[in-house]
């Protein structure tokens, strides 16, 4: 369209037409500017469809309050026109948006209105969203049969609509329910189908971002590391700063004019405040930026953590906390938690404690990382209590397989640290049953089973299980866990008298730990490689105090220690008081855990 001359101004209708064209091209900043300017004049009324476009454009441009207001006005306009399909769709998005913003009462009210508008109508695309909500609610209540029925109803409606967006979303919804049923192969086949449409660029931008977020969460919870890596990379490419949206013909068509592009997976403004890990965040995404970027980046942090790219993972965690929208704080919590894991393994314990605290502030239970941090600090009782509580409070262990597996692996580790071998064995057995043939879970389970076999002095089974675990971690390209297994293998090799094999494993582990910056583990590998040469003791312990600690950790009473070292029980008590003070612990159990964690036994 040519620019206006000096003698004439663009007709208001022209501006609206240009805004519709911009929305069709998903040039949201342009559409927002045109419709916002037009809407400032009360005499220039927008239609219900145009108000829906304004709501979409305002959301993509970071103006969440205006998006909600425009959606409310669109609902009223559809209702005034007697368009129950349009009103029902607008009501459903308001339900979804209010739920995301933490206003459950308002969300429930708008869901009721959406049902009122849509349930008695003949089958239509808008009913897909009600079926999706039904599936999620049934799943939350543990009614998996009803959840599957609702997901399949959504699929039938989506296929009938002919909308690529709705078909892909329905495939993902059904996949999620099947995965909860334990039907992994069927579930992943459906998810692959949906993600083909995403990665091929067949969907509108809203559904593309939504499906990336849903699929990445699903893959990590299902411990499908391969898919998580592949789709995280694809998501970040799609979220790149040069992103400009998708062509108009890829938008869904629900025959109402508003389209379900208006708010799926709403992630309105960026966080109003973020804890210390992140600098002061921006208040809204800049024009032309992708609002899904922060959530996808938070998923990337988890993948980078496993791949051992720790410096980048921590940097990306900071960036994610600047970008994550206010209604997706769980993504910021995940980024803080992952950063805490990196800091803990690098020996930056105070920083790790702060990151876990920030994750907790944002609603995430920071386990098992916090328990392992307490173990590293010698607070074994706290570690045991923390991981046990997290296991007991997990409402649906089969919903988040990887989360459950990590808790059980940590439970095995802390139990071994306090010499509770039967407790470690129970956790490892549950982990074994959970793992099946899922590679990431299988490597985790074999590691735990091998550690228990080593503690039980069953060198043969320990070597077999640990070699299986090492092969699994190496195939997955997860370096830190592979190096940890090498440390266990070295102990098993020494137990059977194979010193050369032990030194090879320790050398390989040391190289990885040093590359990752895992300072405590690297020092432990160096100490074990020294073969008993004199080394500096941790915590400022004297050689005599280390002797006392070893005997106490071995189960000796004060009388046993006094007899072994030919000193008085009073002297043993004095040494123990000094040990407790230096290590910052308050019990023999905690001191034993410290000795275990720092290789003093």
XYZ file of C-alpha atoms in Angstrom:
601
model
C 0.000 0.000 0.000
C 1.400 3.428 -0.896
C 2.094 6.011 1.767
C -0.542 8.721 2.309
C -0.090 12.012 0.443
C 0.015 15.449 2.029
C -3.634 15.967 1.137
C -5.191 12.687 2.349
C -4.825 10.401 5.356
C -5.038 6.640 5.366
C -8.607 5.553 5.880
C -9.172 3.738 9.201
C -10.351 0.703 7.276
C -7.027 0.618 5.437
C -5.150 0.423 8.738
C -7.269 -2.498 9.895
C -6.769 -4.308 6.593
C -3.011 -3.786 6.864
C -3.109 -5.111 10.433
C -5.009 -8.202 9.295
C -2.429 -8.760 6.576
C 0.417 -8.344 9.090
C -1.246 -10.842 11.415
C -1.662 -13.248 8.532
C 2.107 -13.012 8.002
C 2.581 -13.248 11.798
C 4.299 -9.881 11.830
C 2.917 -9.234 15.286
C 4.681 -5.987 16.149
C 3.317 -4.385 12.984
C -0.179 -5.732 13.601
C -0.112 -4.529 17.198
C 1.033 -1.020 16.290
C -1.702 -0.624 13.668
C -4.560 -2.022 15.750
C -3.459 -0.312 18.950
C -3.380 3.070 17.201
C -6.735 2.404 15.565
C -8.273 1.305 18.875
C -7.329 4.573 20.594
C -10.225 6.259 18.778
C -13.574 5.252 20.341
C -15.384 5.945 17.093
C -13.343 3.293 15.277
C -14.849 0.104 16.632
C -13.004 -3.170 16.031
C -14.887 -6.324 15.150
C -14.723 -9.409 17.372
C -12.242 -11.005 14.954
C -10.064 -7.886 14.947
C -10.090 -7.781 18.742
C -8.890 -11.386 18.752
C -6.051 -10.396 16.427
C -5.229 -7.480 18.711
C -5.099 -9.866 21.671
C -2.693 -12.141 19.802
C -0.531 -9.261 18.623
C -0.407 -7.692 22.087
C 0.733 -10.986 23.597
C 3.479 -11.552 21.040
C 4.600 -7.951 21.565
C 4.822 -8.368 25.343
C 1.736 -6.337 26.321
C -0.026 -8.937 28.450
C -2.523 -6.620 30.130
C -3.733 -5.350 26.772
C -3.930 -8.915 25.495
C -6.281 -9.940 28.311
C -8.384 -6.812 27.904
C -8.713 -7.335 24.158
C -9.677 -10.980 24.700
C -12.414 -9.938 27.156
C -13.745 -7.459 24.617
C -13.596 -10.074 21.864
C -15.664 -12.467 23.974
C -18.280 -9.781 24.584
C -18.400 -8.923 20.865
C -18.790 -12.567 19.810
C -21.533 -13.015 22.395
C -23.358 -9.880 21.233
C -23.283 -11.236 17.689
C -24.670 -14.604 18.821
C -21.460 -16.374 17.743
C -21.120 -19.087 20.387
C -18.147 -20.733 18.705
C -16.176 -17.506 18.698
C -17.273 -16.715 22.248
C -16.425 -20.236 23.395
C -12.924 -20.085 21.946
C -12.277 -16.666 23.497
C -13.563 -17.969 26.834
C -11.276 -20.992 26.681
C -8.216 -18.812 26.061
C -9.200 -16.598 28.982
C -9.472 -19.731 31.141
C -6.023 -20.840 30.042
C -4.478 -17.414 30.483
C -5.917 -16.804 33.932
C -4.770 -20.264 35.053
C -1.262 -19.496 33.812
C -1.246 -16.215 35.698
C -2.190 -17.906 38.967
C -5.844 -16.878 39.119
C -7.642 -20.231 39.443
C -11.052 -18.838 40.343
C -11.183 -16.649 37.249
C -9.842 -19.548 35.173
C -12.575 -21.873 36.447
C -15.239 -19.320 35.631
C -14.079 -18.871 32.064
C -13.794 -22.621 31.546
C -17.410 -22.944 32.672
C -18.366 -20.283 30.132
C -16.419 -22.048 27.393
C -18.313 -25.260 28.108
C -21.614 -23.382 28.132
C -20.864 -21.945 24.687
C -19.460 -25.079 23.024
C -20.700 -28.319 24.588
C -24.142 -28.377 22.980
C -22.920 -27.453 19.512
C -22.348 -29.989 16.705
C -18.721 -31.179 16.483
C -16.433 -28.228 15.755
C -12.678 -27.456 16.010
C -13.107 -25.279 19.092
C -14.214 -28.346 21.073
C -10.670 -29.702 20.721
C -9.626 -27.393 23.520
C -12.354 -28.613 25.852
C -11.359 -32.226 25.126
C -7.739 -31.354 25.847
C -8.721 -29.791 29.177
C -10.809 -32.867 29.990
C -7.814 -35.117 29.308
C -5.531 -33.082 31.553
C -8.053 -32.930 34.383
C -8.726 -36.672 34.207
C -4.985 -37.357 34.273
C -4.569 -35.140 37.338
C -7.303 -37.122 39.108
C -5.723 -40.453 38.186
C -8.542 -41.488 35.825
C -6.372 -42.620 32.938
C -9.192 -44.304 31.047
C -11.138 -41.021 30.958
C -7.954 -39.141 30.044
C -7.306 -41.431 27.077
C -10.921 -41.191 25.938
C -10.777 -37.387 26.043
C -7.430 -37.280 24.195
C -8.793 -39.503 21.450
C -11.940 -37.367 21.208
C -9.617 -34.399 20.709
C -7.790 -36.276 17.944
C -11.053 -37.075 16.108
C -12.151 -33.453 16.265
C -8.727 -32.245 15.135
C -8.582 -34.598 12.151
C -12.105 -33.590 11.158
C -11.123 -29.899 11.319
C -8.223 -30.358 8.905
C -6.090 -27.970 10.974
C -2.400 -29.051 11.070
C -2.045 -27.148 14.353
C -4.838 -28.994 16.110
C -3.845 -32.377 14.689
C -0.263 -31.987 15.951
C -1.431 -30.800 19.370
C -3.875 -33.704 19.671
C -1.092 -36.173 18.822
C 1.019 -34.736 21.622
C -1.893 -34.839 24.067
C -2.636 -38.489 23.309
C 1.086 -39.281 23.503
C 1.262 -37.781 26.994
C -1.631 -39.923 28.235
C -0.219 -43.105 26.677
C 3.155 -42.459 28.266
C 1.474 -42.174 31.664
C -0.145 -45.551 30.933
C 3.324 -47.046 30.386
C 2.716 -47.504 26.650
C 6.036 -45.938 25.741
C 6.442 -47.119 22.139
C 2.965 -45.951 21.084
C 3.419 -42.679 22.918
C 6.760 -41.834 21.336
C 5.496 -42.748 17.863
C 2.676 -40.215 18.240
C 5.041 -37.611 19.634
C 7.420 -38.119 16.699
C 4.480 -37.593 14.345
C 3.589 -34.301 16.016
C 7.191 -33.101 16.070
C 7.644 -33.866 12.377
C 5.029 -31.203 11.695
C 6.817 -28.829 14.082
C 10.337 -29.234 12.707
C 9.103 -29.162 9.089
C 7.625 -25.712 9.696
C 4.059 -26.802 9.002
C 2.493 -25.106 12.028
C 1.715 -21.581 13.153
C 4.256 -19.974 15.468
C 2.049 -20.263 18.546
C 1.584 -23.997 18.149
C 5.225 -24.476 17.178
C 6.376 -22.879 20.427
C 3.750 -24.641 22.456
C 4.651 -28.070 21.102
C 8.370 -27.521 21.590
C 7.747 -26.711 25.253
C 5.409 -29.652 25.794
C 7.607 -32.150 23.946
C 10.818 -31.110 25.712
C 9.166 -31.461 29.111
C 7.755 -34.835 28.110
C 11.119 -36.107 26.841
C 13.010 -35.158 29.994
C 10.361 -36.643 32.267
C 10.419 -39.836 30.196
C 14.247 -39.852 30.279
C 14.385 -39.851 26.477
C 17.708 -38.048 26.259
C 18.233 -38.515 22.535
C 14.982 -36.796 21.581
C 15.564 -34.099 24.205
C 18.935 -33.208 22.670
C 17.601 -33.183 19.109
C 14.508 -31.126 19.815
C 16.243 -28.728 22.193
C 18.664 -27.809 19.412
C 15.793 -27.387 16.959
C 13.830 -25.273 19.447
C 16.718 -22.904 20.065
C 17.261 -22.466 16.317
C 13.581 -21.596 15.976
C 13.859 -19.171 18.903
C 16.889 -17.393 17.415
C 16.809 -13.553 17.514
C 16.230 -13.381 13.769
C 12.859 -15.137 14.207
C 10.054 -13.305 12.401
C 7.091 -15.684 12.481
C 5.519 -18.156 10.063
C 3.575 -17.586 6.856
C -0.138 -17.005 7.051
C -1.176 -20.218 5.352
C 0.207 -22.186 8.300
C -2.191 -20.663 10.801
C -5.018 -22.884 12.038
C -8.523 -22.380 10.716
C -11.336 -22.820 13.205
C -13.872 -21.087 10.980
C -14.481 -18.361 13.552
C -11.988 -15.852 12.317
C -10.177 -15.728 15.632
C -8.210 -18.979 15.364
C -6.570 -20.871 18.184
C -3.392 -18.902 17.612
C -4.746 -16.539 20.236
C -2.787 -17.562 23.258
C -1.907 -21.265 23.406
C 0.900 -21.833 25.849
C 0.623 -18.242 26.993
C 3.861 -16.834 28.302
C 3.058 -13.162 28.758
C 5.592 -10.721 30.158
C 9.036 -11.671 31.365
C 9.674 -12.160 35.076
C 9.042 -9.102 37.165
C 11.933 -10.082 39.416
C 14.578 -12.765 39.451
C 16.854 -13.935 42.263
C 20.594 -13.430 42.390
C 21.611 -15.804 39.611
C 20.210 -13.440 37.006
C 20.898 -9.726 36.508
C 17.936 -7.386 36.477
C 15.551 -8.856 33.888
C 13.825 -6.972 31.124
C 10.143 -6.379 31.712
C 8.918 -7.504 28.301
C 10.342 -9.134 25.200
C 11.551 -6.628 22.649
C 9.527 -6.236 19.501
C 10.221 -9.123 17.154
C 11.636 -11.397 19.847
C 10.226 -14.867 20.448
C 8.396 -15.108 23.805
C 9.001 -18.865 23.906
C 12.764 -18.415 23.994
C 13.184 -18.339 27.770
C 11.236 -21.565 28.327
C 13.090 -23.403 25.553
C 16.405 -22.108 26.892
C 15.584 -23.448 30.362
C 15.106 -26.899 28.803
C 18.439 -26.474 27.025
C 20.161 -25.878 30.367
C 19.107 -29.345 31.546
C 20.493 -30.922 28.373
C 23.786 -28.986 28.553
C 24.173 -30.054 32.172
C 23.996 -33.737 31.244
C 26.309 -33.249 28.268
C 28.924 -31.741 30.578
C 28.923 -28.321 28.924
C 28.763 -26.727 32.335
C 30.091 -23.223 31.698
C 27.571 -22.726 28.902
C 24.815 -24.331 30.994
C 25.352 -21.826 33.799
C 25.482 -18.923 31.349
C 22.285 -20.121 29.669
C 20.599 -20.482 33.061
C 21.239 -16.801 33.742
C 19.890 -15.841 30.345
C 16.825 -18.048 30.760
C 15.965 -16.326 34.028
C 16.018 -12.984 32.207
C 13.742 -14.293 29.462
C 11.284 -16.641 31.184
C 7.748 -15.147 31.317
C 5.946 -14.524 34.553
C 3.488 -17.398 34.046
C 6.281 -19.943 33.504
C 8.302 -19.494 36.660
C 8.735 -23.269 36.885
C 11.122 -22.933 33.947
C 13.193 -20.361 35.819
C 13.177 -22.686 38.832
C 14.511 -25.504 36.658
C 17.294 -23.238 35.395
C 18.287 -22.256 38.936
C 18.262 -25.905 40.002
C 20.471 -26.974 37.084
C 22.904 -24.163 37.872
C 22.996 -25.366 41.487
C 23.939 -28.853 40.329
C 26.835 -27.459 38.295
C 28.054 -25.330 41.194
C 27.795 -28.220 43.668
C 29.834 -30.583 41.530
C 32.458 -27.898 40.993
C 32.813 -27.469 44.749
C 31.157 -24.023 44.844
C 28.931 -25.061 47.708
C 27.753 -21.641 48.917
C 26.723 -20.658 45.385
C 24.956 -23.982 44.967
C 23.026 -23.442 48.189
C 21.892 -20.027 46.926
C 20.769 -21.442 43.567
C 18.800 -24.234 45.219
C 17.188 -21.656 47.505
C 16.116 -19.581 44.495
C 14.660 -22.680 42.836
C 12.713 -23.372 46.021
C 11.432 -19.775 46.120
C 10.026 -20.268 42.627
C 8.152 -23.418 43.619
C 10.536 -26.282 42.876
C 11.563 -28.834 45.497
C 15.380 -28.673 45.035
C 15.977 -32.385 45.456
C 18.040 -34.461 45.141
C 20.617 -31.726 44.534
C 20.157 -30.195 47.964
C 20.544 -33.571 49.680
C 23.787 -34.221 47.822
C 24.978 -30.750 48.780
C 24.313 -31.507 52.440
C 26.180 -34.784 52.055
C 29.185 -32.918 50.634
C 28.994 -30.607 53.654
C 29.018 -33.598 55.999
C 25.382 -33.157 57.047
C 24.363 -36.734 56.324
C 21.266 -36.779 58.548
C 19.864 -33.780 56.696
C 20.710 -35.415 53.356
C 18.868 -38.617 54.244
C 15.820 -36.740 55.554
C 15.646 -34.483 52.510
C 15.739 -37.198 49.880
C 13.370 -39.454 51.838
C 10.817 -36.649 52.114
C 11.086 -35.886 48.406
C 10.495 -39.546 47.541
C 7.507 -39.762 49.882
C 5.933 -36.580 48.496
C 6.178 -37.507 44.829
C 2.484 -37.818 43.971
C 2.852 -39.840 40.774
C 6.234 -41.594 40.511
C 5.466 -42.800 36.986
C 4.710 -39.326 35.652
C 8.311 -38.103 35.975
C 10.498 -41.170 35.519
C 13.763 -39.256 35.367
C 12.922 -37.282 38.485
C 12.115 -40.459 40.394
C 15.273 -42.155 39.136
C 17.447 -39.271 40.267
C 15.897 -39.324 43.721
C 16.483 -43.074 44.044
C 20.078 -42.748 42.836
C 20.710 -40.065 45.443
C 19.008 -42.189 48.108
C 21.429 -44.996 47.255
C 24.403 -42.658 47.535
C 23.474 -41.091 50.866
C 22.553 -44.492 52.335
C 25.982 -45.836 51.416
C 27.570 -42.732 52.936
C 26.022 -43.529 56.320
C 26.750 -47.251 55.946
C 23.075 -48.138 55.497
C 23.778 -50.807 52.890
C 20.318 -52.450 53.187
C 18.661 -49.062 52.611
C 20.888 -48.430 49.609
C 20.030 -51.860 48.222
C 16.285 -51.183 48.511
C 16.595 -47.892 46.634
C 18.748 -49.502 43.947
C 16.256 -52.338 43.454
C 13.372 -49.906 42.998
C 15.485 -47.969 40.541
C 16.262 -51.186 38.660
C 12.554 -52.002 38.368
C 11.786 -48.473 37.179
C 14.542 -48.344 34.554
C 13.480 -51.092 32.166
C 15.414 -50.719 28.924
C 15.392 -46.898 28.797
C 19.105 -46.083 28.237
C 19.412 -43.113 30.594
C 17.521 -44.873 33.382
C 19.354 -48.146 32.731
C 22.752 -46.483 33.152
C 21.538 -44.802 36.344
C 20.231 -48.096 37.759
C 23.364 -50.078 36.860
C 25.490 -47.431 38.582
C 23.466 -47.715 41.795
C 23.383 -51.522 41.716
C 27.129 -51.647 41.105
C 27.835 -49.284 44.012
C 25.745 -51.470 46.332
C 27.476 -54.655 45.153
C 30.834 -52.979 45.825
C 29.742 -52.010 49.328
C 28.667 -55.616 49.908
C 32.155 -56.778 48.819
C 30.709 -58.627 45.811
C 33.487 -57.645 43.440
C 32.415 -59.820 40.498
C 28.841 -58.481 40.224
C 30.112 -54.982 40.975
C 32.558 -55.088 38.068
C 29.913 -56.430 35.682
C 27.282 -53.863 36.638
C 29.692 -50.930 36.664
C 31.097 -51.823 33.258
C 27.526 -51.931 31.919
C 26.871 -48.556 33.499
C 30.042 -47.056 32.024
C 29.138 -48.314 28.557
C 25.691 -46.771 28.933
C 26.976 -43.362 30.016
C 29.599 -43.299 27.278
C 27.013 -44.155 24.622
C 24.791 -41.370 25.912
C 27.798 -39.010 25.972
C 27.197 -38.013 29.582
C 30.745 -37.430 30.870
C 30.394 -36.633 34.574
C 28.390 -39.721 35.440
C 30.766 -41.830 33.320
C 33.723 -40.480 35.300
C 31.957 -41.213 38.591
C 31.458 -44.807 37.478
C 35.168 -45.029 36.630
C 35.952 -44.110 40.239
C 33.776 -46.984 41.448
C 35.327 -49.305 38.894
C 38.782 -48.391 40.182
C 37.751 -49.458 43.676
C 36.334 -52.723 42.315
C 39.516 -53.345 40.300
C 41.660 -52.819 43.378
C 39.432 -55.158 45.345
C 40.341 -57.971 42.964
C 44.006 -56.961 42.820
C 44.041 -55.348 39.349
C 46.038 -52.211 40.180
C 46.815 -51.364 36.560
C 43.130 -51.321 35.574
C 42.343 -49.204 38.635
C 44.964 -46.606 37.716
C 43.689 -46.448 34.129
C 40.163 -45.770 35.347
C 41.349 -43.165 37.852
C 43.436 -41.408 35.224
C 40.521 -41.251 32.786
C 38.196 -39.989 35.520
C 40.682 -37.339 36.605
C 40.972 -36.016 33.042
C 37.198 -35.617 32.759
C 36.818 -34.037 36.199
C 39.547 -31.501 35.464
C 37.992 -30.612 32.103
C 34.588 -30.109 33.730
C 35.987 -28.134 36.648
C 34.703 -30.743 39.122
C 37.422 -29.816 41.615
C 36.481 -32.065 44.579
C 36.217 -35.132 42.361
C 39.470 -34.315 40.577
C 41.276 -34.028 43.904
C 39.842 -37.333 45.024
C 41.048 -39.006 41.825
C 44.527 -37.522 42.298
C 44.620 -38.725 45.894
C 43.654 -42.254 44.880
C 46.222 -42.235 42.095
C 48.898 -41.268 44.606
C 48.425 -44.726 46.108
C 48.540 -43.685 49.726
C 51.248 -41.023 49.470
C 51.100 -38.285 52.084
C 48.501 -35.690 51.182
C 46.903 -32.654 52.741
C 43.902 -33.661 54.820
C 40.550 -31.920 54.236
C 38.858 -29.688 56.760
C 42.122 -28.816 58.500
C 42.248 -32.212 60.212
C 45.458 -33.381 61.797
C 46.792 -36.842 61.062
C 45.685 -38.029 64.535
C 42.195 -36.566 64.065
C 41.968 -38.334 60.690
C 42.868 -41.609 62.418
C 40.164 -41.054 65.026
C 37.635 -40.187 62.315
C 38.439 -43.324 60.316
C 37.903 -45.531 63.361
C 34.658 -43.764 64.294
C 33.451 -44.025 60.701
C 34.205 -47.739 60.864
C 31.713 -48.073 63.706
C 34.099 -47.826 66.653
C 32.961 -46.507 70.018
C 35.115 -44.106 72.038
C 36.396 -47.088 74.016
C 37.260 -48.966 70.777
C 39.149 -45.958 69.434
C 41.010 -45.440 72.694
C 42.056 -49.072 72.748
C 43.172 -49.041 69.101
C 45.241 -45.863 69.430
C 46.410 -46.510 73.000
C 44.992 -43.233 74.285
C 42.399 -42.361 76.924
C 38.690 -42.098 76.212
C 38.898 -38.475 77.387
C 41.439 -37.797 74.630
C 39.191 -39.479 72.091
C 36.314 -37.206 73.196
C 38.547 -34.146 72.830
C 39.583 -35.217 69.343
C 35.961 -35.771 68.382
C 34.977 -32.305 69.623
C 37.764 -30.809 67.519
C 36.714 -32.884 64.503
C 33.071 -31.824 64.808
C 34.085 -28.154 65.095
C 36.464 -28.245 62.123
C 34.025 -30.062 59.864
C 30.965 -28.110 60.989
C 29.039 -31.276 61.910
C 27.168 -32.271 65.020
C 27.092 -36.061 65.099
C 29.158 -39.165 64.494
C 26.895 -40.028 61.549
C 27.528 -36.672 59.896
C 31.265 -37.003 60.488
C 31.159 -40.466 58.911
C 29.405 -39.056 55.853
C 32.077 -36.355 55.581
C 34.805 -38.993 55.760
C 33.062 -40.968 53.011
C 32.596 -37.936 50.772
C 36.257 -36.888 51.151
C 37.758 -40.337 50.744
C 39.160 -40.576 54.276
C 38.064 -44.173 54.835
